[in-house]
Structure formats: C-alpha cells, structure tokens
Amino acid sequence: MTTFEIFLILAGLLIGSAIDAGADRFARQESWIAGRSRCRTCERTLSWHELVPLAGWAISRGRCRTCRAPIGWSPPATELAGALIAIAAVFSAPPGLVVLTVLLGWLLLALAAIDFRTFLLPDGLNAAVVLLGGAMLAWARPADWVMHLAGAVIGFGLLWLVELGYRRLRGRDGLGRGDAKLLGAIGLWVGAFGIAPVLLIASLSGIAAALLHSVRESKKLSGQSTIAFGPWIALGGYIVWLLQAARIPALSAFL
Ligand SMILES: [Zn+2]
C-alpha cells in the first residue's frame, strides 16, 4: 500500500467524523461549520482528544464524560464508513480512478447521514455528485458519455414516475423528489445498465434495514412506516460503481 493510500484511509476517519457532525448540525438547522463540537445534552464544548475518530468514542465508552449522556452509535459508525469507503476504493478502483471514487463515496455518505436524520437529500450534494460524475466521464470514460447520460435520465425518470404514480394512487407522498435526483446523479456514474443493480441492492438493503428496525422497536411495518430510501440508493450506487471500476470480467456482462 502506498503512503497516499494510507493517507486516504486515515482521512476517511476524519471525513466521517466531519460528516457526522455536519449532518447533526444540518438536522438542527445550525451553521455547518461555525463553532466547536459540543455535548448535545450538557452543552459542554468537547476537547480535541474526545474528537479523535473511534478512539475518543471508545475511551469514553460512548458517553459524555461530564453528564454521562449516551453519544450514540452514529459517530463511530460514520467514521468507520468514511474509512471503509476509502479502503474499498483503494482495493477495487484502478489507480487513475481512486481519488474520484473516494470523493464520490464521501459525498454519498454525507447524503446518507443527512437522509437518515431528516428524510432530506440536499440539492447541493446531489449536484456535487453530478459535477464529479461529469469530471469522471471527461477523465476516464469520454467515449461512453451517451450511455452514462442515458443512465442519469433513466435513473431520475424512473423514481420520478414512481413518485407521481404513488401520489396518484395513495393520495400522499411515498417517495421524495430527492431520491429521484440522487438515482439520476448515480446514473451518470453507473450508466444505463447500472440502474437495475443499484435499485436491486437499494431495495433489498432498505427492506432488510426496515425489518431490523421494526424488530428492534417491536413495531409492525405498515404502509405508513417512514423509511429513508436515500441511504440505500447511495449504498447500491457505490457498490455498483466499485464493481464497474474494478472491471471484473465475470460481472461485466451484468453491469
Ligand atoms: Zn454532556
């Protein structure tokens, strides 16, 4: 492993930490950047060693040192995800695509972290996935842009139709417009043939997470249950892109 690859993985821990804090502030409608991180219960400003990814959480056993309020699993989980995204990119993307792939993964992690908390996928982050996808096409796949543009149109169009159809049938919103925008942005990365596997992974993982959640909360799932779909679209998009970037011969017929 090169020094740069190790740097990317360690940076993933810090980026994950920043994404967790940023998503928290977005959900509370606070400024994204201003101010030091505080305990959400006793408002004490956290010291630097409490903010060290994974270690800070592990040493304090997931609780605030002052008020003992539980911090929750979100910080270590997001930090670990930030590093795993970099590890997956280092091991599957060709050297020329590692940086673009890692950036895509971190953008998708930020979208997922915000959607979990707010059921929103900010337009700005979706737009960043599109811009980065344009850079990837110009850099790595200039001859395939028609297929990738078709992926964006199909991805957006498909979920937009589902959204309209659901509203017509049930008279209420089932799917947010942000989900369609996110699948469109991912479609630019994975192309027309990547949309079906993205949706397959998204649906299966989304259903599995909803079932787990209902077991833990011992609630029955119903048509009224609210589930964030964005995180699972993001997960499917990253997995399919990684497989495409790796260009595994046995999979190339399906993706
Ligand atoms: Zn506290």
mmCIF file of N, CA, C and O and ligand atoms in Angstrom, residues 39-44 64-69, ligand 1:
data_model
loop_
_atom_site.group_PDB
_atom_site.id
_atom_site.type_symbol
_atom_site.label_atom_id
_atom_site.label_comp_id
_atom_site.label_asym_id
_atom_site.label_seq_id
_atom_site.Cartn_x
_atom_site.Cartn_y
_atom_site.Cartn_z
ATOM 1 N N CYS A 39 -21.321 18.696 23.600
ATOM 2 C CA CYS A 39 -22.194 17.610 24.038
ATOM 3 C C CYS A 39 -23.624 18.094 23.819
ATOM 4 O O CYS A 39 -23.962 19.216 24.174
ATOM 5 N N ARG A 40 -24.470 17.224 23.240
ATOM 6 C CA ARG A 40 -25.834 17.632 22.918
ATOM 7 C C ARG A 40 -26.712 17.705 24.160
ATOM 8 O O ARG A 40 -27.816 18.226 24.111
ATOM 9 N N THR A 41 -26.250 17.174 25.271
ATOM 10 C CA THR A 41 -27.074 17.162 26.471
ATOM 11 C C THR A 41 -26.666 18.276 27.437
ATOM 12 O O THR A 41 -27.493 19.078 27.856
ATOM 13 N N CYS A 42 -25.352 18.343 27.786
ATOM 14 C CA CYS A 42 -24.946 19.343 28.786
ATOM 15 C C CYS A 42 -24.281 20.563 28.146
ATOM 16 O O CYS A 42 -23.884 21.488 28.851
ATOM 17 N N GLU A 43 -24.150 20.564 26.806
ATOM 18 C CA GLU A 43 -23.633 21.733 26.070
ATOM 19 C C GLU A 43 -22.161 22.017 26.334
ATOM 20 O O GLU A 43 -21.648 23.072 25.951
ATOM 21 N N ARG A 44 -21.441 21.104 27.023
ATOM 22 C CA ARG A 44 -20.012 21.321 27.247
ATOM 23 C C ARG A 44 -19.269 21.193 25.921
ATOM 24 O O ARG A 44 -19.531 20.282 25.139
ATOM 25 N N CYS A 64 -20.873 10.956 27.343
ATOM 26 C CA CYS A 64 -20.251 12.235 27.683
ATOM 27 C C CYS A 64 -19.552 12.080 29.037
ATOM 28 O O CYS A 64 -20.119 11.522 29.971
ATOM 29 N N ARG A 65 -18.312 12.617 29.158
ATOM 30 C CA ARG A 65 -17.537 12.469 30.395
ATOM 31 C C ARG A 65 -18.171 13.238 31.546
ATOM 32 O O ARG A 65 -18.012 12.886 32.713
ATOM 33 N N THR A 66 -18.868 14.329 31.226
ATOM 34 C CA THR A 66 -19.425 15.181 32.271
ATOM 35 C C THR A 66 -20.810 14.703 32.709
ATOM 36 O O THR A 66 -21.039 14.442 33.885
ATOM 37 N N CYS A 67 -21.729 14.593 31.740
ATOM 38 C CA CYS A 67 -23.121 14.311 32.113
ATOM 39 C C CYS A 67 -23.505 12.846 31.890
ATOM 40 O O CYS A 67 -24.625 12.455 32.220
ATOM 41 N N ARG A 68 -22.599 12.020 31.365
ATOM 42 C CA ARG A 68 -22.814 10.586 31.134
ATOM 43 C C ARG A 68 -23.917 10.293 30.123
ATOM 44 O O ARG A 68 -24.373 9.149 30.029
ATOM 45 N N ALA A 69 -24.375 11.311 29.399
ATOM 46 C CA ALA A 69 -25.406 11.060 28.392
ATOM 47 C C ALA A 69 -24.810 10.226 27.262
ATOM 48 O O ALA A 69 -23.679 10.457 26.854
HETATM 49 ZN ZN ZN B 1 -22.650 16.063 28.332
#
